[in-house]
Coordinates of N, CA and C in Angstrom, one line a residue:
M1 N 131.3 30.5 205.2 CA 130.3 29.5 205.1 C 129.8 29.1 206.4
V2 N 130.7 28.9 207.4 CA 130.3 28.5 208.7 C 129.5 29.7 209.4
A3 N 129.8 31.0 209.0 CA 129.1 32.1 209.6 C 127.6 32.1 209.0
R4 N 127.5 31.7 207.8 CA 126.1 31.7 207.2 C 125.3 30.5 208.0
Q5 N 125.9 29.4 208.1 CA 125.2 28.3 208.8 C 124.9 28.6 210.2
L6 N 125.9 29.2 210.9 CA 125.6 29.6 212.3 C 124.5 30.6 212.4
D7 N 124.5 31.6 211.6 CA 123.4 32.6 211.6 C 122.0 32.0 211.3
E8 N 122.0 31.1 210.5 CA 120.8 30.3 210.2 C 120.2 29.7 211.5
Q9 N 121.1 29.0 212.2 CA 120.7 28.3 213.4 C 120.3 29.3 214.4
I10 N 121.0 30.4 214.6 CA 120.7 31.4 215.6 C 119.3 32.0 215.3
S11 N 119.1 32.5 214.1 CA 117.8 33.1 213.7 C 116.6 32.2 213.9
G12 N 116.9 30.9 213.7 CA 115.8 29.9 213.8 C 115.5 29.5 215.2
R13 N 116.4 29.8 216.2 CA 116.2 29.4 217.5 C 115.9 30.5 218.6
F14 N 116.4 31.7 218.2 CA 116.2 32.8 219.2 C 115.4 34.0 218.6
P15 N 114.7 34.7 219.4 CA 113.9 35.9 218.9 C 114.8 36.9 218.2
V16 N 114.2 37.4 217.1 CA 114.9 38.4 216.4 C 115.3 39.7 217.3
G17 N 116.5 40.1 217.3 CA 117.0 41.2 218.1 C 117.4 40.9 219.5
K18 N 117.3 39.6 219.9 CA 117.7 39.3 221.3 C 119.2 39.3 221.4
R19 N 119.7 40.0 222.4 CA 121.2 40.0 222.6 C 121.6 38.8 223.3
L20 N 122.4 37.9 222.6 CA 122.7 36.6 223.1 C 124.1 36.7 223.9
R21 N 124.2 35.8 224.8 CA 125.5 35.6 225.5 C 126.2 34.5 224.8
V22 N 127.4 34.8 224.2 CA 128.1 33.9 223.4 C 129.4 33.7 223.9
L23 N 129.9 32.5 224.0 CA 131.2 32.0 224.3 C 131.9 31.4 223.2
D24 N 133.0 31.9 222.8 CA 133.8 31.3 221.6 C 135.0 30.7 222.3
V25 N 135.1 29.3 222.3 CA 136.2 28.6 222.9 C 137.2 28.3 221.8
G26 N 138.5 28.7 222.1 CA 139.5 28.6 221.1 C 139.2 29.6 220.0
M27 N 139.0 30.8 220.2 CA 138.6 31.8 219.3 C 139.6 32.2 218.3
G28 N 140.9 31.8 218.5 CA 141.9 32.1 217.5 C 142.1 33.6 217.4
Q29 N 142.1 34.1 216.2 CA 142.2 35.6 216.0 C 141.0 36.5 216.3
G30 N 139.9 35.7 216.6 CA 138.6 36.4 217.0 C 137.7 36.8 215.9
S31 N 137.9 36.2 214.7 CA 137.1 36.7 213.6 C 135.6 36.5 213.8
Q32 N 135.3 35.2 214.3 CA 133.8 34.9 214.5 C 133.3 35.7 215.7
A33 N 134.1 35.7 216.8 CA 133.6 36.5 218.0 C 133.4 37.9 217.7
L34 N 134.3 38.5 217.0 CA 134.1 40.0 216.6 C 132.9 40.1 215.7
R35 N 132.7 39.3 214.7 CA 131.6 39.4 213.9 C 130.2 39.3 214.7
L36 N 130.2 38.5 215.7 CA 129.0 38.3 216.5 C 128.8 39.5 217.4
A37 N 129.9 40.1 217.9 CA 129.9 41.3 218.7 C 129.3 42.5 217.9
R38 N 129.7 42.6 216.6 CA 129.3 43.6 215.8 C 127.8 43.5 215.5
A39 N 127.3 42.2 215.6 CA 125.8 42.0 215.4 C 125.0 42.3 216.6
G40 N 125.7 42.7 217.7 CA 125.0 43.2 218.9 C 125.0 42.2 220.1
H41 N 125.7 41.1 219.9 CA 125.7 40.0 221.0 C 126.8 40.3 222.0
Q42 N 126.6 39.8 223.2 CA 127.6 39.9 224.3 C 128.6 38.7 224.1
V43 N 129.8 38.9 223.8 CA 130.7 37.9 223.4 C 131.9 37.8 224.3
T44 N 132.2 36.5 224.8 CA 133.4 36.2 225.5 C 134.3 35.3 224.6
G45 N 135.5 35.7 224.3 CA 136.5 34.8 223.7 C 137.4 34.2 224.6
L46 N 137.6 32.9 224.5 CA 138.6 32.1 225.3 C 139.7 31.6 224.4
E47 N 140.9 32.0 224.7 CA 142.0 31.5 223.8 C 143.2 31.3 224.7
Q48 N 144.1 30.3 224.4 CA 145.3 30.1 225.2 C 146.6 30.5 224.5
D49 N 146.5 30.8 223.2 CA 147.7 31.2 222.5 C 147.9 32.7 222.7
P50 N 149.0 33.2 223.3 CA 149.2 34.6 223.4 C 149.3 35.4 222.1
K51 N 149.9 34.8 221.0 CA 149.9 35.4 219.8 C 148.6 35.7 219.2
M52 N 147.7 34.7 219.3 CA 146.3 34.8 218.8 C 145.6 35.9 219.6
I53 N 145.8 35.9 220.9 CA 145.1 36.9 221.7 C 145.6 38.3 221.3
A54 N 146.8 38.5 221.1 CA 147.3 39.8 220.7 C 146.7 40.3 219.4
V55 N 146.6 39.4 218.4 CA 145.9 39.8 217.2 C 144.4 40.1 217.5
A56 N 143.8 39.3 218.2 CA 142.4 39.6 218.5 C 142.2 40.9 219.3
R57 N 143.0 41.2 220.1 CA 142.9 42.5 221.0 C 143.2 43.6 220.0
E58 N 144.2 43.5 219.1 CA 144.4 44.5 218.2 C 143.3 44.8 217.3
S59 N 142.7 43.8 216.8 CA 141.5 44.0 216.0 C 140.4 44.6 216.7
L60 N 140.2 44.2 218.0 CA 139.1 44.8 218.8 C 139.3 46.2 219.1
A61 N 140.6 46.6 219.3 CA 140.9 48.0 219.6 C 140.5 48.9 218.5
G62 N 140.5 48.5 217.3 CA 140.1 49.3 216.2 C 138.6 49.5 216.0
E63 N 137.8 48.8 216.9 CA 136.3 48.8 216.8 C 135.8 50.1 217.5
P64 N 134.5 50.5 217.3 CA 133.9 51.5 218.0 C 133.7 51.1 219.4
E65 N 133.5 52.0 220.3 CA 133.4 51.8 221.7 C 132.3 50.8 222.1
G66 N 131.2 50.9 221.5 CA 130.1 50.0 221.7 C 130.4 48.5 221.6
I67 N 131.1 48.3 220.5 CA 131.5 46.9 220.2 C 132.6 46.5 221.1
R68 N 133.5 47.3 221.5 CA 134.6 46.9 222.4 C 134.0 46.6 223.8
K69 N 132.9 47.2 224.2 CA 132.3 47.0 225.5 C 131.5 45.6 225.4
R70 N 131.1 45.2 224.2 CA 130.3 43.9 224.1 C 131.3 42.7 224.0
M71 N 132.5 42.9 223.9 CA 133.4 41.7 223.7 C 134.5 41.7 224.8
R72 N 134.7 40.6 225.4 CA 135.9 40.5 226.3 C 136.7 39.3 226.0
I73 N 137.9 39.3 226.3 CA 138.9 38.2 225.8 C 139.6 37.7 227.2
I74 N 139.5 36.4 227.3 CA 140.1 35.7 228.4 C 141.1 34.7 228.0
E75 N 142.4 34.7 228.6 CA 143.3 33.8 228.3 C 143.1 32.5 229.1
G76 N 142.9 31.4 228.5 CA 142.5 30.2 229.1 C 142.3 29.0 228.2
D77 N 142.2 27.8 228.8 CA 142.0 26.5 228.0 C 140.5 26.2 228.1
G78 N 140.1 25.7 226.9 CA 138.7 25.3 226.8 C 138.3 24.2 227.7
R79 N 139.2 23.5 228.2 CA 138.9 22.4 229.2 C 138.6 23.0 230.6
D80 N 138.9 24.3 230.8 CA 138.7 24.8 232.2 C 137.6 25.8 232.2
T81 N 136.6 25.6 231.4 CA 135.4 26.6 231.4 C 134.8 26.8 232.7
G82 N 134.8 25.6 233.5 CA 134.2 25.6 234.8 C 134.9 26.5 235.8
V83 N 136.1 26.8 235.6 CA 136.9 27.7 236.4 C 136.4 29.1 236.2
H84 N 136.1 29.5 235.0 CA 135.9 30.9 234.6 C 134.4 31.3 234.6
F85 N 133.5 30.3 234.4 CA 132.1 30.6 234.1 C 131.2 29.7 235.0
L86 N 130.0 30.2 235.3 CA 129.0 29.5 235.9 C 128.2 28.6 234.9
P87 N 127.7 27.5 235.4 CA 126.9 26.6 234.5 C 125.7 27.4 233.9
G88 N 125.3 27.2 232.7 CA 124.2 27.9 232.1 C 124.4 29.4 231.8
A89 N 125.7 29.8 231.8 CA 125.9 31.2 231.6 C 125.7 31.8 230.2
F90 N 125.6 30.8 229.2 CA 125.6 31.3 227.8 C 124.5 30.7 227.0
D91 N 124.1 31.5 226.0 CA 123.1 31.0 225.1 C 123.7 30.3 223.9
V92 N 124.9 30.7 223.5 CA 125.5 30.1 222.4 C 127.0 29.8 222.8
V93 N 127.5 28.6 222.6 CA 128.9 28.2 222.7 C 129.4 27.8 221.4
L94 N 130.6 28.4 220.9 CA 131.2 28.0 219.7 C 132.5 27.3 220.1
C95 N 132.9 26.2 219.4 CA 134.1 25.5 219.5 C 134.5 25.0 218.1
H96 N 135.1 26.0 217.4 CA 135.5 25.7 216.0 C 137.0 25.5 215.8
G97 N 137.2 24.4 215.2 CA 138.7 24.1 214.9 C 139.5 23.8 216.1
V98 N 138.9 23.2 217.2 CA 139.6 23.0 218.4 C 139.7 21.5 218.6
L99 N 138.7 20.7 218.4 CA 138.7 19.3 218.8 C 139.8 18.5 218.2
M100 N 140.3 18.9 217.0 CA 141.3 18.2 216.4 C 142.7 18.2 217.2
Y101 N 142.7 19.1 218.1 CA 144.0 19.2 218.9 C 143.9 18.6 220.2
V102 N 142.7 18.0 220.6 CA 142.4 17.5 221.8 C 142.3 15.9 221.7
E103 N 143.1 15.3 222.4 CA 143.2 13.7 222.4 C 141.9 13.1 222.9
E104 N 141.4 13.7 224.0 CA 140.2 13.1 224.6 C 139.1 14.2 224.6
P105 N 138.3 14.4 223.6 CA 137.4 15.5 223.5 C 136.1 15.4 224.4
D106 N 135.8 14.2 224.9 CA 134.5 14.1 225.6 C 134.4 15.0 226.8
P107 N 135.5 15.0 227.7 CA 135.4 15.9 228.9 C 135.2 17.4 228.5
L108 N 135.9 17.8 227.4 CA 135.8 19.2 227.0 C 134.4 19.5 226.5
L109 N 133.8 18.5 225.7 CA 132.4 18.8 225.2 C 131.4 18.8 226.4
A110 N 131.6 17.9 227.3 CA 130.7 17.9 228.5 C 130.7 19.3 229.2
G111 N 132.0 19.8 229.4 CA 132.1 21.1 230.0 C 131.4 22.2 229.2
L112 N 131.6 22.2 227.9 CA 130.9 23.1 227.1 C 129.4 23.1 227.2
A113 N 128.9 21.9 227.2 CA 127.4 21.7 227.3 C 126.9 22.3 228.7
R114 N 127.7 22.2 229.7 CA 127.3 22.7 231.0 C 127.2 24.2 231.0
M115 N 127.9 24.8 230.1 CA 127.9 26.3 230.0 C 126.7 26.8 229.4
L116 N 125.9 25.9 228.8 CA 124.7 26.4 228.0 C 123.5 26.5 228.8
A117 N 122.8 27.6 228.7 CA 121.4 27.7 229.2 C 120.5 26.6 228.6
H118 N 119.3 26.4 229.1 CA 118.4 25.5 228.5 C 118.0 26.0 227.1
G119 N 118.0 25.2 226.1 CA 117.7 25.6 224.8 C 118.9 26.3 224.1
G120 N 120.0 26.3 224.7 CA 121.2 27.0 224.2 C 121.8 26.2 223.0
L121 N 122.6 26.8 222.1 CA 123.1 26.2 220.9 C 124.6 26.0 221.1
L122 N 125.1 24.7 220.8 CA 126.5 24.4 220.8 C 126.9 24.2 219.3
S123 N 127.8 25.0 218.9 CA 128.3 24.9 217.5 C 129.7 24.4 217.5
L124 N 129.9 23.3 216.8 CA 131.2 22.6 216.7 C 131.7 22.5 215.2
L125 N 132.9 22.8 214.9 CA 133.5 22.7 213.6 C 134.7 21.7 213.8
V126 N 134.6 20.6 213.1 CA 135.6 19.5 213.2 C 136.0 19.0 211.9
R127 N 137.2 18.3 211.9 CA 137.6 17.6 210.7 C 136.8 16.4 210.5
N128 N 136.4 16.1 209.4 CA 135.5 15.0 209.1 C 136.3 13.7 208.9
G129 N 136.2 12.8 209.9 CA 136.9 11.6 210.0 C 136.5 10.6 209.0
D130 N 135.3 10.8 208.4 CA 134.9 9.9 207.3 C 135.3 10.2 205.9
A131 N 136.0 11.3 205.8 CA 136.4 11.8 204.5 C 138.0 12.0 204.4
L132 N 138.8 11.4 205.3 CA 140.2 11.7 205.3 C 140.9 11.2 204.1
A133 N 140.4 10.3 203.4 CA 141.0 9.7 202.2 C 140.9 10.5 201.0
L134 N 139.9 11.5 201.0 CA 139.6 12.3 199.8 C 140.8 13.1 199.4
R135 N 141.3 14.0 200.3 CA 142.4 14.9 199.9 C 143.6 14.2 199.2
P136 N 144.1 13.2 199.9 CA 145.3 12.4 199.3 C 144.8 11.6 198.1
G137 N 143.6 11.1 198.1 CA 143.2 10.4 196.9 C 143.0 11.3 195.7
L138 N 142.5 12.5 195.8 CA 142.4 13.3 194.7 C 143.7 14.0 194.3
S139 N 144.7 13.9 195.1 CA 146.0 14.4 194.7 C 146.9 13.3 194.3
G140 N 146.4 12.1 194.3 CA 147.2 10.9 193.7 C 148.1 10.3 194.7
A141 N 148.0 10.7 196.0 CA 148.9 10.1 197.1 C 148.2 8.8 197.5
W142 N 148.3 7.8 196.8 CA 147.5 6.5 197.0 C 147.8 5.9 198.3
A143 N 149.0 5.8 198.6 CA 149.4 5.1 199.9 C 148.8 5.8 201.1
D144 N 148.8 7.1 201.1 CA 148.3 7.9 202.2 C 146.7 7.8 202.2
A145 N 146.1 7.8 201.0 CA 144.7 7.6 200.9 C 144.3 6.2 201.5
L146 N 145.0 5.2 201.1 CA 144.7 3.8 201.6 C 144.7 3.8 203.1
T147 N 145.8 4.4 203.8 CA 145.9 4.5 205.2 C 144.8 5.2 205.8
A148 N 144.3 6.3 205.2 CA 143.3 7.2 205.8 C 142.0 6.6 206.0
F149 N 141.7 5.5 205.3 CA 140.4 4.8 205.5 C 140.2 4.2 206.9
D150 N 141.3 3.9 207.5 CA 141.2 3.1 208.8 C 141.8 3.9 210.0
T151 N 141.8 5.2 210.0 CA 142.3 6.1 211.1 C 141.6 7.4 211.1
T152 N 141.6 8.0 212.3 CA 141.2 9.4 212.4 C 142.3 10.3 212.6
A153 N 143.5 9.8 212.5 CA 144.8 10.6 212.6 C 145.2 11.1 211.3
Y154 N 145.7 12.4 211.3 CA 146.1 12.9 210.0 C 147.1 14.1 210.3
R155 N 147.8 14.6 209.3 CA 148.7 15.6 209.4 C 148.1 16.8 208.7
N156 N 148.0 18.0 209.4 CA 147.3 19.1 208.8 C 148.3 20.0 208.0
R157 N 147.8 21.0 207.4 CA 148.6 21.8 206.5 C 149.7 22.6 207.2
L158 N 149.6 22.7 208.6 CA 150.7 23.3 209.4 C 151.8 22.3 209.8
G159 N 151.5 21.0 209.3 CA 152.5 20.0 209.6 C 152.4 19.3 210.9
L160 N 151.3 19.6 211.6 CA 151.0 19.0 212.9 C 150.1 17.8 212.9
D161 N 150.5 16.8 213.7 CA 149.7 15.5 213.8 C 148.5 15.8 214.7
V162 N 147.4 15.6 214.1 CA 146.1 16.0 214.8 C 145.1 14.8 214.6
R163 N 143.9 15.0 214.9 CA 142.9 14.0 214.8 C 141.6 14.5 214.2
A164 N 140.8 13.6 213.6 CA 139.5 14.0 213.1 C 138.4 13.3 213.9
D165 N 137.2 13.7 213.6 CA 136.0 13.1 214.3 C 135.0 12.6 213.3
R166 N 134.3 11.5 213.7 CA 133.3 10.9 212.8 C 131.9 11.4 213.3
L167 N 131.0 11.6 212.3 CA 129.7 12.1 212.7 C 128.9 11.3 213.6
K168 N 129.0 9.9 213.4 CA 128.2 9.1 214.3 C 128.7 9.1 215.7
D169 N 130.0 9.3 215.9 CA 130.6 9.3 217.3 C 130.2 10.6 218.0
L170 N 130.3 11.7 217.2 CA 129.9 13.0 217.8 C 128.4 13.1 218.1
T171 N 127.6 12.4 217.2 CA 126.2 12.4 217.5 C 125.9 11.7 218.8
S172 N 126.6 10.6 219.0 CA 126.4 9.8 220.3 C 126.9 10.7 221.5
T173 N 128.0 11.3 221.3 CA 128.6 12.1 222.4 C 127.6 13.3 222.8
L174 N 127.1 14.0 221.8 CA 126.2 15.1 222.1 C 124.9 14.6 222.7
A175 N 124.4 13.6 222.4 CA 123.2 13.0 223.0 C 123.5 12.7 224.5
G176 N 124.7 12.2 224.8 CA 125.2 11.8 226.1 C 125.4 12.9 227.0
I177 N 125.7 14.1 226.5 CA 126.0 15.2 227.3 C 124.9 16.2 227.5
G178 N 123.8 15.8 226.9 CA 122.5 16.6 227.0 C 122.4 17.7 226.0
A179 N 123.1 17.7 224.9 CA 123.0 18.7 223.9 C 122.9 17.9 222.5
P180 N 121.8 17.2 222.3 CA 121.7 16.3 221.1 C 121.8 17.1 219.8
L181 N 122.2 16.4 218.8 CA 122.5 17.0 217.5 C 121.1 17.5 216.9
H182 N 121.1 18.8 216.5 CA 119.9 19.4 215.9 C 120.0 19.6 214.4
A183 N 121.2 19.9 213.9 CA 121.5 20.1 212.5 C 123.0 19.9 212.3
W184 N 123.3 19.6 211.0 CA 124.7 19.5 210.7 C 124.9 19.8 209.2
Y185 N 126.2 20.3 208.9 CA 126.5 20.8 207.6 C 127.9 20.3 207.2
G186 N 128.1 20.2 205.9 CA 129.4 19.9 205.4 C 130.0 21.3 205.0
V187 N 131.3 21.4 205.3 CA 132.1 22.7 204.9 C 133.3 22.3 204.1
R188 N 133.5 22.9 202.9 CA 134.6 22.7 202.0 C 134.4 21.3 201.3
V189 N 133.4 21.2 200.6 CA 133.0 20.0 199.9 C 133.9 19.9 198.6
F190 N 133.9 21.0 197.9 CA 134.7 21.0 196.6 C 136.0 21.8 196.6
T191 N 136.2 22.6 197.7 CA 137.3 23.5 197.7 C 138.5 23.1 198.6
D192 N 138.4 22.0 199.2 CA 139.4 21.7 200.2 C 140.8 21.4 199.6
T193 N 140.9 21.0 198.3 CA 142.1 20.8 197.7 C 142.7 22.0 197.1
A194 N 142.1 23.2 197.2 CA 142.6 24.5 196.8 C 143.9 24.7 197.5
A195 N 144.9 25.2 196.7 CA 146.2 25.6 197.3 C 146.1 26.8 198.3
D196 N 146.8 26.8 199.4 CA 146.8 27.9 200.3 C 147.3 29.1 199.5
G197 N 146.6 30.2 199.7 CA 146.9 31.4 199.0 C 146.4 31.5 197.6
A198 N 145.6 30.6 197.2 CA 145.0 30.6 195.8 C 144.1 31.9 195.6
E199 N 144.2 32.5 194.5 CA 143.4 33.6 194.2 C 141.9 33.3 194.2
V200 N 141.1 34.3 194.8 CA 139.7 34.2 194.7 C 139.2 34.2 193.3
P201 N 138.4 33.3 192.9 CA 137.9 33.3 191.5 C 136.9 34.5 191.3
G202 N 136.8 34.8 190.0 CA 135.9 35.9 189.6 C 134.5 35.6 189.9
D203 N 134.1 34.4 189.9 CA 132.8 34.0 190.1 C 132.6 33.4 191.6
A204 N 133.2 34.1 192.5 CA 133.3 33.7 193.9 C 131.8 33.5 194.5
Q205 N 130.8 34.4 194.1 CA 129.6 34.2 194.7 C 128.9 32.9 194.2
T206 N 129.2 32.5 193.0 CA 128.7 31.2 192.5 C 129.3 30.1 193.3
L207 N 130.6 30.2 193.4 CA 131.4 29.1 194.2 C 130.8 29.0 195.6
L208 N 130.5 30.1 196.3 CA 129.9 30.1 197.6 C 128.5 29.4 197.6
A209 N 127.7 29.7 196.5 CA 126.4 29.1 196.4 C 126.4 27.7 196.2
V210 N 127.4 27.2 195.4 CA 127.6 25.7 195.2 C 128.0 25.1 196.5
E211 N 129.0 25.7 197.3 CA 129.5 25.1 198.5 C 128.3 25.1 199.6
E212 N 127.5 26.1 199.6 CA 126.4 26.2 200.5 C 125.4 25.1 200.3
K213 N 125.1 24.9 199.0 CA 124.1 23.9 198.6 C 124.7 22.6 198.9
A214 N 125.9 22.3 198.6 CA 126.5 20.9 198.8 C 126.6 20.7 200.3
G215 N 126.8 21.7 201.1 CA 127.0 21.5 202.5 C 125.7 21.2 203.3
R216 N 124.6 21.3 202.7 CA 123.4 20.8 203.3 C 122.7 19.7 202.5
T217 N 123.3 19.1 201.5 CA 122.7 18.1 200.6 C 123.4 16.8 200.7
D218 N 122.7 15.8 200.9 CA 123.2 14.4 200.8 C 123.4 14.0 199.4
P219 N 124.4 13.2 199.0 CA 125.5 12.7 199.8 C 126.7 13.6 200.0
Y220 N 126.7 14.8 199.4 CA 127.8 15.6 199.3 C 128.3 16.1 200.7
R221 N 127.5 16.5 201.6 CA 127.9 17.0 202.8 C 128.7 15.9 203.6
G222 N 128.3 14.6 203.3 CA 129.1 13.6 204.1 C 130.5 13.3 203.8
V223 N 130.9 14.0 202.6 CA 132.3 13.9 202.2 C 133.1 15.2 202.3
A224 N 132.4 16.2 203.0 CA 133.1 17.4 203.2 C 134.3 17.4 204.0
A225 N 135.3 18.2 203.8 CA 136.6 18.2 204.7 C 136.2 18.4 206.1
L226 N 135.3 19.4 206.4 CA 134.9 19.7 207.8 C 133.4 19.5 208.0
L227 N 133.0 19.3 209.2 CA 131.7 19.1 209.6 C 131.3 20.2 210.6
H228 N 130.2 20.8 210.4 CA 129.7 21.8 211.3 C 128.5 21.3 211.9
L229 N 128.6 20.9 213.3 CA 127.6 20.2 214.0 C 126.9 21.2 215.0
C230 N 125.6 21.2 215.1 CA 124.9 22.1 216.0 C 124.1 21.3 217.0
G231 N 124.3 21.4 218.3 CA 123.5 20.6 219.3 C 122.8 21.6 220.0
V232 N 121.7 21.2 220.7 CA 120.9 22.0 221.5 C 120.7 21.5 222.8
R233 N 121.0 22.3 223.8 CA 120.8 21.9 225.2 C 119.4 21.6 225.7
G234 N 119.2 20.4 226.1 CA 117.8 20.0 226.5 C 117.4 20.4 227.8

């Protein structure tokens, strides 16, 4: 779903066929980075977890030479982008599933914005701080749901204590760092409560169509588990 949304923003902002310079901060196993390299873009993946890096490198090693040449992997922290890259070095910067692990996200976001060329796209995927009560509420965990209304802290499915972000706060932050919000989507509106490892339903394409529609439609997108925000460097 995020890939579809990202491709929509890229195709609407850049000329067709342009080879973009992409930075994926906290790339994890490299799924998004590798997908963009296959699409012809020059991609740099930044990741600090050695296990994730090993998985990404193994996946990259199985690709044709042309794709391998278009993607490089750097071990590092997203808060140190200024150490590795020059300002304005990228057309697109991704930061997906990272902010929830960062106690003070504003310095990180400011650094990411500096990496963007004029008109560049900043793509953020965050936990929705305005919808934290939904999952416990729908599962009948009433005490947890009640607490969730007044906090942005939560425990994720890995058992880690992390944090969520509210749309209005990130909108303000993006404006302040010179990459104001251009578009936003909801992700996992109806499927967030599905069990890990649940079987893919037979009508998966219909499910995706529903999620895609909900992710761009009010009021549904506002209660999605995740928010996908796209800012543009002014």
